[in-house]
């Protein structure tokens, strides 16, 4: 799951540099286990545009 977190943080870093960036709120809604016991996180990304 660390890899997933890295992907998210990398995405957020790139996202913060985009012109649309305006205090995005990233929340983990729930952690669920999918096929073959692969952990997955469901995220909700709320972005208020400038």
CSV table of C-alpha atoms in Angstrom, one decimal, residues 1-44:
chain,number,residue,atom,x,y,z
A,1,UNK,CA,0.0,0.0,0.0
A,2,UNK,CA,3.1,2.2,0.3
A,3,UNK,CA,3.3,2.2,-3.5
A,4,UNK,CA,-0.3,3.4,-3.7
A,5,UNK,CA,0.5,6.2,-1.2
A,6,UNK,CA,3.5,7.2,-3.3
A,7,UNK,CA,1.4,7.4,-6.4
A,8,UNK,CA,-1.1,9.6,-4.6
A,9,UNK,CA,1.6,11.9,-3.2
A,10,UNK,CA,3.3,12.2,-6.6
A,11,UNK,CA,-0.1,13.0,-8.1
A,12,UNK,CA,-0.7,15.6,-5.5
A,13,UNK,CA,2.7,17.2,-6.1
A,14,UNK,CA,2.1,17.5,-9.8
A,15,UNK,CA,-1.5,18.7,-9.1
A,16,UNK,CA,-0.3,21.5,-6.9
A,17,UNK,CA,1.8,22.8,-9.7
A,18,UNK,CA,-1.2,22.9,-12.1
A,19,UNK,CA,-3.1,26.2,-12.7
A,20,UNK,CA,-6.3,24.7,-11.4
A,21,UNK,CA,-4.8,24.1,-7.9
A,22,UNK,CA,-6.9,25.6,-5.1
A,23,UNK,CA,-6.6,23.8,-1.8
A,24,UNK,CA,-7.6,20.3,-2.9
A,25,UNK,CA,-8.9,18.1,-0.2
A,26,UNK,CA,-8.0,14.4,-0.4
A,27,UNK,CA,-9.8,12.0,1.8
A,28,UNK,CA,-9.7,8.3,2.1
A,29,UNK,CA,-13.4,7.3,2.2
A,30,UNK,CA,-12.8,3.6,2.9
A,31,UNK,CA,-10.1,0.9,2.5
A,32,UNK,CA,-11.4,-2.2,0.9
A,33,UNK,CA,-9.9,-5.4,-0.2
A,34,UNK,CA,-10.4,-6.4,-3.8
A,35,UNK,CA,-9.5,-9.5,-5.8
A,36,UNK,CA,-6.6,-11.6,-4.6
A,37,UNK,CA,-6.5,-9.7,-1.3
A,38,UNK,CA,-5.0,-6.6,-3.0
A,39,UNK,CA,-5.6,-3.6,-0.7
A,40,UNK,CA,-7.1,-0.6,-2.4
A,41,UNK,CA,-8.1,2.8,-1.2
A,42,UNK,CA,-11.1,4.7,-2.4
A,43,UNK,CA,-10.4,8.4,-2.5
A,44,UNK,CA,-12.5,11.4,-2.9
